[in-house]
mmCIF file of C-alpha atoms and ligand atoms in Angstrom:
data_model
loop_
_atom_site.group_PDB
_atom_site.id
_atom_site.type_symbol
_atom_site.label_atom_id
_atom_site.label_comp_id
_atom_site.label_asym_id
_atom_site.label_seq_id
_atom_site.Cartn_x
_atom_site.Cartn_y
_atom_site.Cartn_z
ATOM 1 C CA MET A 436 16.471 1.082 41.412
ATOM 2 C CA VAL A 437 19.748 2.842 42.098
ATOM 3 C CA TRP A 438 22.560 2.300 39.719
ATOM 4 C CA ASP A 439 25.094 4.971 38.830
ATOM 5 C CA ALA A 440 27.564 6.757 41.107
ATOM 6 C CA ALA A 441 25.140 9.625 41.624
ATOM 7 C CA GLY A 442 22.402 7.193 42.562
ATOM 8 C CA VAL A 443 20.316 8.069 39.528
ATOM 9 C CA THR A 444 18.536 5.825 37.091
ATOM 10 C CA ARG A 445 17.438 7.140 33.723
ATOM 11 C CA LYS A 446 13.687 7.251 33.040
ATOM 12 C CA VAL A 447 13.064 5.758 29.608
ATOM 13 C CA ILE A 448 10.093 5.255 27.314
ATOM 14 C CA LEU A 449 10.653 2.876 24.399
ATOM 15 C CA ASP A 450 8.559 3.184 21.219
ATOM 16 C CA VAL A 451 8.683 -0.112 19.316
ATOM 17 C CA ASP A 452 7.400 -2.120 16.348
ATOM 18 C CA THR A 453 8.326 -5.466 17.904
ATOM 19 C CA GLY A 454 10.102 -7.377 15.836
ATOM 20 C CA THR A 455 13.081 -9.529 16.803
ATOM 21 C CA ASP A 456 15.547 -6.680 17.347
ATOM 22 C CA ASP A 457 12.972 -4.549 19.192
ATOM 23 C CA ALA A 458 12.487 -7.555 21.481
ATOM 24 C CA VAL A 459 16.161 -7.563 22.461
ATOM 25 C CA ALA A 460 16.026 -3.790 23.014
ATOM 26 C CA ILE A 461 12.986 -4.173 25.281
ATOM 27 C CA MET A 462 14.685 -6.882 27.357
ATOM 28 C CA LEU A 463 17.792 -4.743 27.777
ATOM 29 C CA ALA A 464 15.764 -1.685 28.825
ATOM 30 C CA ALA A 465 13.555 -3.697 31.183
ATOM 31 C CA LEU A 466 16.376 -5.582 32.900
ATOM 32 C CA HIS A 467 19.297 -3.151 33.091
ATOM 33 C CA PRO A 468 19.523 -1.673 36.618
ATOM 34 C CA GLY A 469 20.532 1.737 35.288
ATOM 35 C CA LEU A 470 17.276 2.212 33.421
ATOM 36 C CA ASP A 471 13.783 2.858 34.733
ATOM 37 C CA LEU A 472 11.589 1.647 31.881
ATOM 38 C CA ALA A 473 8.457 3.700 32.558
ATOM 39 C CA ALA A 474 6.442 2.316 29.634
ATOM 40 C CA VAL A 475 6.610 0.817 26.180
ATOM 41 C CA THR A 476 4.530 2.345 23.387
ATOM 42 C CA THR A 477 3.892 0.564 20.097
ATOM 43 C CA VAL A 478 3.562 1.506 16.441
ATOM 44 C CA ASN A 479 2.850 -0.107 13.080
ATOM 45 C CA GLY A 480 6.030 -1.364 11.433
ATOM 46 C CA ASN A 481 7.691 -4.743 11.230
ATOM 47 C CA VAL A 482 4.212 -6.228 11.660
ATOM 48 C CA PRO A 483 0.779 -4.534 11.980
ATOM 49 C CA LEU A 484 -0.001 -2.718 15.230
ATOM 50 C CA PRO A 485 -1.989 -5.516 16.962
ATOM 51 C CA ALA A 486 0.991 -7.832 16.437
ATOM 52 C CA THR A 487 3.627 -5.302 17.556
ATOM 53 C CA THR A 488 1.592 -4.773 20.744
ATOM 54 C CA ASP A 489 1.065 -8.515 21.299
ATOM 55 C CA ASN A 490 4.758 -9.226 20.680
ATOM 56 C CA THR A 491 5.769 -6.513 23.149
ATOM 57 C CA LEU A 492 3.562 -8.057 25.836
ATOM 58 C CA ARG A 493 5.026 -11.513 25.082
ATOM 59 C CA VAL A 494 8.547 -10.207 25.640
ATOM 60 C CA LEU A 495 7.769 -8.457 28.935
ATOM 61 C CA ASP A 496 5.838 -11.462 30.288
ATOM 62 C CA ALA A 497 8.629 -13.839 29.272
ATOM 63 C CA ILE A 498 11.249 -11.968 31.294
ATOM 64 C CA GLY A 499 9.103 -11.337 34.358
ATOM 65 C CA ARG A 500 8.358 -7.646 33.752
ATOM 66 C CA PRO A 501 4.566 -7.663 33.185
ATOM 67 C CA ASP A 502 4.466 -4.569 35.388
ATOM 68 C CA VAL A 503 5.844 -2.380 32.562
ATOM 69 C CA PRO A 504 2.794 -0.733 30.954
ATOM 70 C CA VAL A 505 2.300 -1.200 27.210
ATOM 71 C CA HIS A 506 0.276 1.412 25.316
ATOM 72 C CA PRO A 507 -0.864 0.755 21.719
ATOM 73 C CA GLY A 508 0.097 3.543 19.327
ATOM 74 C CA VAL A 509 -0.575 4.615 15.760
ATOM 75 C CA ALA A 510 -1.580 1.929 13.261
ATOM 76 C CA HIS A 511 -0.587 3.592 9.975
ATOM 77 C CA PRO A 512 1.686 6.255 8.486
ATOM 78 C CA ILE A 513 0.524 9.800 9.292
ATOM 79 C CA ALA A 514 0.148 11.038 5.713
ATOM 80 C CA ARG A 515 0.003 7.982 3.451
ATOM 81 C CA ARG A 516 -2.617 5.311 3.045
ATOM 82 C CA GLY A 517 -1.557 2.049 1.506
ATOM 83 C CA PHE A 518 2.091 3.053 1.691
ATOM 84 C CA PRO A 519 3.868 -0.169 2.409
ATOM 85 C CA GLY A 520 4.672 -0.426 6.057
ATOM 86 C CA GLN A 521 5.006 -4.152 6.225
ATOM 87 C CA THR A 522 7.707 -6.613 5.365
ATOM 88 C CA HIS A 523 9.214 -6.585 1.920
ATOM 89 C CA PHE A 524 9.853 -10.327 2.285
ATOM 90 C CA LYS A 525 7.153 -12.953 2.188
ATOM 91 C CA ARG A 526 5.838 -13.335 5.746
ATOM 92 C CA ASP A 527 7.242 -16.391 7.533
ATOM 93 C CA SER A 528 9.615 -17.172 4.663
ATOM 94 C CA ASP A 529 13.227 -17.999 5.526
ATOM 95 C CA ARG A 530 14.153 -14.364 4.864
ATOM 96 C CA ASP A 531 11.446 -12.998 7.189
ATOM 97 C CA MET A 532 13.410 -12.318 10.341
ATOM 98 C CA HIS A 533 10.430 -11.274 12.462
ATOM 99 C CA GLY A 534 7.443 -13.525 11.694
ATOM 100 C CA THR A 535 3.999 -12.263 12.720
ATOM 101 C CA SER A 536 4.181 -13.550 16.288
ATOM 102 C CA LEU A 537 7.443 -13.919 18.152
ATOM 103 C CA PRO A 538 8.231 -17.484 19.279
ATOM 104 C CA LEU A 539 7.333 -16.793 22.912
ATOM 105 C CA PRO A 540 4.197 -17.836 24.856
ATOM 106 C CA ALA A 541 1.052 -15.777 24.213
ATOM 107 C CA PRO A 542 0.814 -12.936 26.734
ATOM 108 C CA VAL A 543 -1.173 -13.172 29.931
ATOM 109 C CA THR A 544 -0.912 -9.426 30.504
ATOM 110 C CA ALA A 545 -3.121 -7.022 28.523
ATOM 111 C CA ALA A 546 -2.174 -3.717 26.931
ATOM 112 C CA ARG A 547 -3.401 -0.567 28.699
ATOM 113 C CA ASP A 548 -6.617 1.118 27.528
ATOM 114 C CA THR A 549 -4.919 4.505 27.276
ATOM 115 C CA SER A 550 -3.476 4.987 23.797
ATOM 116 C CA ALA A 551 0.225 5.670 23.372
ATOM 117 C CA VAL A 552 -0.525 9.177 22.103
ATOM 118 C CA GLU A 553 -2.633 10.065 25.157
ATOM 119 C CA PHE A 554 -0.137 8.428 27.497
ATOM 120 C CA LEU A 555 2.848 10.272 26.026
ATOM 121 C CA LEU A 556 1.046 13.622 26.031
ATOM 122 C CA HIS A 557 0.014 13.284 29.690
ATOM 123 C CA THR A 558 3.341 11.879 30.843
ATOM 124 C CA LEU A 559 5.495 14.456 29.083
ATOM 125 C CA ARG A 560 3.262 17.361 30.161
ATOM 126 C CA ASP A 561 3.187 16.256 33.807
ATOM 127 C CA THR A 562 6.642 14.833 34.425
ATOM 128 C CA THR A 563 8.886 16.472 36.991
ATOM 129 C CA GLU A 564 11.985 14.620 35.814
ATOM 130 C CA PRO A 565 13.493 14.387 32.327
ATOM 131 C CA VAL A 566 12.401 11.493 30.150
ATOM 132 C CA THR A 567 14.554 9.777 27.534
ATOM 133 C CA LEU A 568 12.545 8.723 24.485
ATOM 134 C CA VAL A 569 13.818 5.802 22.398
ATOM 135 C CA PRO A 570 11.823 5.251 19.177
ATOM 136 C CA VAL A 571 13.041 2.198 17.282
ATOM 137 C CA GLY A 572 10.247 1.827 14.741
ATOM 138 C CA PRO A 573 8.503 4.136 12.258
ATOM 139 C CA LEU A 574 7.935 7.553 13.859
ATOM 140 C CA SER A 575 4.121 7.701 13.387
ATOM 141 C CA THR A 576 3.259 7.680 17.104
ATOM 142 C CA ILE A 577 5.904 10.238 18.087
ATOM 143 C CA ALA A 578 4.945 12.588 15.222
ATOM 144 C CA THR A 579 1.266 12.383 16.201
ATOM 145 C CA VAL A 580 2.184 13.419 19.751
ATOM 146 C CA LEU A 581 4.251 16.359 18.441
ATOM 147 C CA ALA A 582 1.415 17.453 16.149
ATOM 148 C CA ALA A 583 -0.893 17.611 19.171
ATOM 149 C CA ASP A 584 1.567 19.493 21.400
ATOM 150 C CA PRO A 585 5.034 20.414 20.091
ATOM 151 C CA SER A 586 6.084 21.720 23.525
ATOM 152 C CA VAL A 587 6.311 18.226 24.996
ATOM 153 C CA ARG A 588 9.724 17.926 23.357
ATOM 154 C CA ASP A 589 11.071 20.100 26.189
ATOM 155 C CA ALA A 590 10.402 17.318 28.710
ATOM 156 C CA VAL A 591 12.653 14.982 26.717
ATOM 157 C CA ASP A 592 16.320 15.227 27.696
ATOM 158 C CA GLU A 593 17.330 13.090 24.721
ATOM 159 C CA ILE A 594 15.577 11.253 21.907
ATOM 160 C CA VAL A 595 17.553 8.276 20.622
ATOM 161 C CA ILE A 596 16.284 7.079 17.245
ATOM 162 C CA MET A 597 17.127 3.904 15.344
ATOM 163 C CA GLY A 598 16.697 4.771 11.703
ATOM 164 C CA GLY A 599 18.124 6.117 8.507
ATOM 165 C CA ALA A 600 21.280 5.437 6.578
ATOM 166 C CA HIS A 601 24.015 7.462 4.995
ATOM 167 C CA ALA A 602 25.830 4.884 2.853
ATOM 168 C CA TYR A 603 22.902 2.690 1.799
ATOM 169 C CA GLY A 604 19.437 1.691 2.923
ATOM 170 C CA ASN A 605 17.829 -1.683 3.517
ATOM 171 C CA VAL A 606 14.428 -1.209 1.871
ATOM 172 C CA THR A 607 15.692 0.774 -1.114
ATOM 173 C CA PRO A 608 19.234 1.805 -2.028
ATOM 174 C CA SER A 609 18.448 5.140 -0.354
ATOM 175 C CA ALA A 610 16.145 4.385 2.535
ATOM 176 C CA GLU A 611 16.139 2.495 5.799
ATOM 177 C CA PHE A 612 12.869 0.833 6.881
ATOM 178 C CA ASN A 613 11.839 2.956 9.906
ATOM 179 C CA ILE A 614 12.172 6.240 8.025
ATOM 180 C CA TRP A 615 10.833 4.889 4.722
ATOM 181 C CA ALA A 616 7.720 3.440 6.410
ATOM 182 C CA ASP A 617 6.584 6.936 7.483
ATOM 183 C CA PRO A 618 8.779 9.643 5.956
ATOM 184 C CA GLU A 619 6.469 12.552 6.834
ATOM 185 C CA ALA A 620 6.508 11.507 10.475
ATOM 186 C CA ALA A 621 10.288 11.266 10.436
ATOM 187 C CA ALA A 622 10.573 14.718 8.845
ATOM 188 C CA MET A 623 8.443 16.153 11.656
ATOM 189 C CA VAL A 624 10.546 14.554 14.369
ATOM 190 C CA PHE A 625 13.861 15.740 12.891
ATOM 191 C CA SER A 626 12.574 19.303 12.631
ATOM 192 C CA ALA A 627 10.838 19.370 16.031
ATOM 193 C CA GLY A 628 13.729 21.004 17.885
ATOM 194 C CA PHE A 629 14.452 18.307 20.475
ATOM 195 C CA PRO A 630 17.200 19.512 22.834
ATOM 196 C CA ARG A 631 19.309 16.469 21.903
ATOM 197 C CA LEU A 632 18.552 14.018 19.092
ATOM 198 C CA THR A 633 20.857 11.012 18.702
ATOM 199 C CA LEU A 634 20.485 9.013 15.508
ATOM 200 C CA VAL A 635 21.704 5.425 15.210
ATOM 201 C CA PRO A 636 21.522 4.592 11.482
ATOM 202 C CA LEU A 637 22.370 1.411 9.587
ATOM 203 C CA ASP A 638 25.928 2.719 9.108
ATOM 204 C CA ALA A 639 26.464 2.076 12.830
ATOM 205 C CA THR A 640 24.220 -0.918 13.489
ATOM 206 C CA HIS A 641 25.821 -2.885 10.638
ATOM 207 C CA GLN A 642 29.099 -2.683 12.576
ATOM 208 C CA ALA A 643 27.679 -4.102 15.810
ATOM 209 C CA LEU A 644 27.112 -7.627 14.509
ATOM 210 C CA VAL A 645 26.161 -10.411 16.909
ATOM 211 C CA THR A 646 27.457 -13.866 15.947
ATOM 212 C CA ARG A 647 26.237 -17.450 16.364
ATOM 213 C CA ALA A 648 29.016 -17.937 18.918
ATOM 214 C CA ASP A 649 27.623 -14.980 20.906
ATOM 215 C CA CYS A 650 24.167 -16.584 20.752
ATOM 216 C CA ALA A 651 25.580 -19.806 22.219
ATOM 217 C CA LYS A 652 26.942 -17.794 25.160
ATOM 218 C CA LEU A 653 23.577 -16.056 25.637
ATOM 219 C CA ALA A 654 21.777 -19.418 25.679
ATOM 220 C CA GLU A 655 24.307 -20.800 28.181
ATOM 221 C CA LEU A 656 23.361 -18.073 30.672
ATOM 222 C CA GLY A 657 20.305 -20.230 31.396
ATOM 223 C CA THR A 658 18.054 -17.226 32.045
ATOM 224 C CA ALA A 659 14.744 -16.459 30.317
ATOM 225 C CA ALA A 660 16.243 -13.328 28.742
ATOM 226 C CA GLY A 661 19.422 -15.112 27.674
ATOM 227 C CA ARG A 662 17.469 -17.922 26.007
ATOM 228 C CA ALA A 663 15.009 -15.546 24.305
ATOM 229 C CA ALA A 664 17.814 -13.305 23.027
ATOM 230 C CA ALA A 665 19.707 -16.335 21.683
ATOM 231 C CA ASP A 666 16.616 -17.634 19.843
ATOM 232 C CA LEU A 667 15.612 -14.271 18.403
ATOM 233 C CA ILE A 668 19.090 -13.279 17.277
ATOM 234 C CA THR A 669 19.631 -16.736 15.757
ATOM 235 C CA ARG A 670 16.469 -16.169 13.721
ATOM 236 C CA ARG A 671 17.952 -12.891 12.511
ATOM 237 C CA ILE A 672 21.231 -14.573 11.592
ATOM 238 C CA ASP A 673 19.345 -17.264 9.648
ATOM 239 C CA ALA A 674 17.406 -14.600 7.732
ATOM 240 C CA TYR A 675 20.529 -12.583 6.955
ATOM 241 C CA SER A 676 22.304 -15.749 5.832
ATOM 242 C CA ALA A 677 19.346 -16.484 3.516
ATOM 243 C CA GLY A 678 19.790 -13.265 1.619
ATOM 244 C CA HIS A 679 19.580 -10.103 3.711
ATOM 245 C CA GLY A 680 23.280 -9.493 3.269
ATOM 246 C CA VAL A 681 25.779 -8.690 6.006
ATOM 247 C CA HIS A 682 29.464 -8.049 6.084
ATOM 248 C CA ALA A 683 30.439 -11.058 8.159
ATOM 249 C CA ALA A 684 29.284 -14.665 7.938
ATOM 250 C CA ASP A 685 26.998 -16.123 10.596
ATOM 251 C CA SER A 686 26.112 -12.823 12.213
ATOM 252 C CA ALA A 687 23.424 -10.163 12.154
ATOM 253 C CA PRO A 688 22.807 -6.608 13.291
ATOM 254 C CA VAL A 689 20.408 -6.168 16.233
ATOM 255 C CA HIS A 690 19.680 -2.554 15.314
ATOM 256 C CA ASP A 691 17.331 -1.465 18.091
ATOM 257 C CA ALA A 692 19.401 -2.914 20.910
ATOM 258 C CA VAL A 693 22.256 -0.550 19.997
ATOM 259 C CA CYS A 694 20.077 2.435 20.978
ATOM 260 C CA VAL A 695 19.385 1.026 24.440
ATOM 261 C CA ALA A 696 23.003 -0.031 24.861
ATOM 262 C CA TYR A 697 24.047 3.569 24.166
ATOM 263 C CA LEU A 698 22.021 4.776 27.186
ATOM 264 C CA VAL A 699 24.161 2.796 29.627
ATOM 265 C CA ARG A 700 27.363 2.239 27.623
ATOM 266 C CA PRO A 701 27.665 5.383 25.446
ATOM 267 C CA GLU A 702 30.979 4.146 24.047
ATOM 268 C CA VAL A 703 29.061 1.546 22.026
ATOM 269 C CA ILE A 704 28.747 4.221 19.328
ATOM 270 C CA THR A 705 30.765 7.197 18.126
ATOM 271 C CA THR A 706 28.737 10.208 17.028
ATOM 272 C CA ARG A 707 29.275 13.530 15.332
ATOM 273 C CA PRO A 708 26.946 16.517 14.919
ATOM 274 C CA VAL A 709 25.260 16.577 11.508
ATOM 275 C CA ARG A 710 22.315 18.291 9.825
ATOM 276 C CA VAL A 711 19.811 15.578 8.845
ATOM 277 C CA GLU A 712 16.776 16.122 6.582
ATOM 278 C CA VAL A 713 14.278 13.492 5.442
ATOM 279 C CA GLU A 714 13.365 13.144 1.758
ATOM 280 C CA THR A 715 9.571 12.921 1.364
ATOM 281 C CA ALA A 716 9.166 13.595 -2.373
ATOM 282 C CA GLY A 717 11.900 11.872 -4.388
ATOM 283 C CA ALA A 718 10.617 9.075 -6.617
ATOM 284 C CA LEU A 719 13.759 7.013 -6.041
ATOM 285 C CA THR A 720 14.866 8.433 -2.726
ATOM 286 C CA VAL A 721 11.731 8.752 -0.561
ATOM 287 C CA GLY A 722 12.619 8.033 3.057
ATOM 288 C CA ARG A 723 16.291 8.874 2.661
ATOM 289 C CA THR A 724 17.970 10.608 5.593
ATOM 290 C CA VAL A 725 20.047 13.238 3.815
ATOM 291 C CA MET A 726 23.066 13.892 6.036
ATOM 292 C CA ASP A 727 25.206 16.925 5.340
ATOM 293 C CA VAL A 728 28.637 15.471 6.040
ATOM 294 C CA ARG A 729 30.435 17.883 3.715
ATOM 295 C CA PRO A 730 33.458 19.654 5.200
ATOM 296 C CA ASN A 731 31.680 22.897 4.324
ATOM 297 C CA ALA A 732 28.269 21.741 5.534
ATOM 298 C CA THR A 733 25.615 24.419 5.756
ATOM 299 C CA GLY A 734 22.798 24.542 8.284
ATOM 300 C CA GLU A 735 22.776 23.918 12.023
ATOM 301 C CA PRO A 736 23.336 20.285 13.039
ATOM 302 C CA ASN A 737 20.081 18.849 14.412
ATOM 303 C CA ALA A 738 21.394 15.386 15.295
ATOM 304 C CA GLN A 739 24.303 13.523 16.815
ATOM 305 C CA VAL A 740 24.760 10.778 14.240
ATOM 306 C CA ALA A 741 26.497 7.470 14.941
ATOM 307 C CA PHE A 742 28.791 6.377 12.135
ATOM 308 C CA GLN A 743 30.665 3.755 14.165
ATOM 309 C CA ALA A 744 29.583 1.066 16.612
ATOM 310 C CA ARG A 745 31.432 -1.544 18.665
ATOM 311 C CA ALA A 746 30.094 -5.098 18.642
ATOM 312 C CA GLU A 747 32.190 -6.144 21.647
ATOM 313 C CA VAL A 748 30.558 -3.505 23.875
ATOM 314 C CA LEU A 749 27.059 -4.523 22.788
ATOM 315 C CA VAL A 750 27.696 -8.250 23.279
ATOM 316 C CA ASP A 751 29.336 -7.736 26.675
ATOM 317 C CA LEU A 752 26.340 -5.683 27.815
ATOM 318 C CA LEU A 753 23.829 -8.300 26.612
ATOM 319 C CA LEU A 754 25.709 -11.082 28.401
ATOM 320 C CA THR A 755 26.091 -9.140 31.635
ATOM 321 C CA THR A 756 22.536 -7.813 31.784
ATOM 322 C CA PHE A 757 20.786 -11.021 30.759
ATOM 323 C CA GLY A 758 23.000 -13.082 33.049
ATOM 324 C CA GLU A 759 22.418 -10.925 36.110
ATOM 325 C CA ALA A 760 18.675 -10.924 35.424
ATOM 326 C CA GLY A 761 18.546 -14.689 35.992
ATOM 327 C CA GLN A 762 16.383 -14.533 39.107
ATOM 328 C CA ARG A 763 13.619 -12.482 37.558
HETATM 329 O O1 RIB B 1925 15.876 -1.019 9.548
HETATM 330 C C1 RIB B 1925 15.915 -1.629 10.801
HETATM 331 C C2 RIB B 1925 14.755 -1.193 11.656
HETATM 332 O O2 RIB B 1925 13.525 -1.530 10.992
HETATM 333 C C3 RIB B 1925 14.690 -1.862 13.001
HETATM 334 O O3 RIB B 1925 14.156 -0.974 13.933
HETATM 335 C C4 RIB B 1925 13.727 -2.990 12.743
HETATM 336 O O4 RIB B 1925 13.129 -3.456 13.936
HETATM 337 C C5 RIB B 1925 12.731 -2.351 11.828
HETATM 338 O O5 RIB B 1925 11.818 -1.591 12.570
HETATM 339 CA CA1 CA B 1926 12.213 -1.742 15.228
#
């Protein structure tokens, strides 16, 4: 696969808790010619680990990429037992935007026997080229890898995380789901010293809303990816309309897809360097990403944080990529 002017594709590993928005992110990473999706690793999150792994396999089979290896990851938060990691809405209710199983055929392809933790350790220790890591679920698998060998961060040219919120969360007023579901893991990742950490919080993803009209265009592409994206995003719009709350009618954020879009269309977000710490103790604020945006901020920035995002860039990329992937 050769894509950019220098003839280089970017080697990417996605870490997912698939989920409707993870599904769109996976399709974008698997089908965009500028990305070499080396593997997908899974984690507990939107649904329990067996379902996030099964859903990931469904997505890759549906778009003709069963060759992308899927490695099952960590099934629970690293430091908490019984801490809620599942949906805060009744499963399969009209406000449950994921369901347990995605509405795609059951997978034919099986997950790999090697666990995500083993796979990531071996791959990052042995790689001769930089790897871009894109975690878009709770950070339990990535933190477990770092606990085993912190030096593997040096093989990662950039880690692009969907998570956190500055203005307001979606699980609590303070916390966004991915960080809240495993705050100790998130704290480890933010303090791990990655050479470049890009954070795409709710503040950005809530600006990149995809509409019902966009879904109609995706469906009209007539490709497997276009149809799947239209169905999954429509489900999200229905759930948001039923009470999730968005800023525009008949639209929804597709959080995780914004991270993948950024890899090939960086102008989809606007970032600034900020020091980010994760609250792990506050009774009301556990899982909050505390961002020091003060003019007189103290402490070294450890993240490039997106505070703006452009829906038109995201939608254009989805239409182009899923349209061109029609023959797959
Ligand atoms: O808060 C949004 C995030 O939580 C997304 O990654 C979604 O898939 C869930 O994991
Ligand atoms: Ca996710």
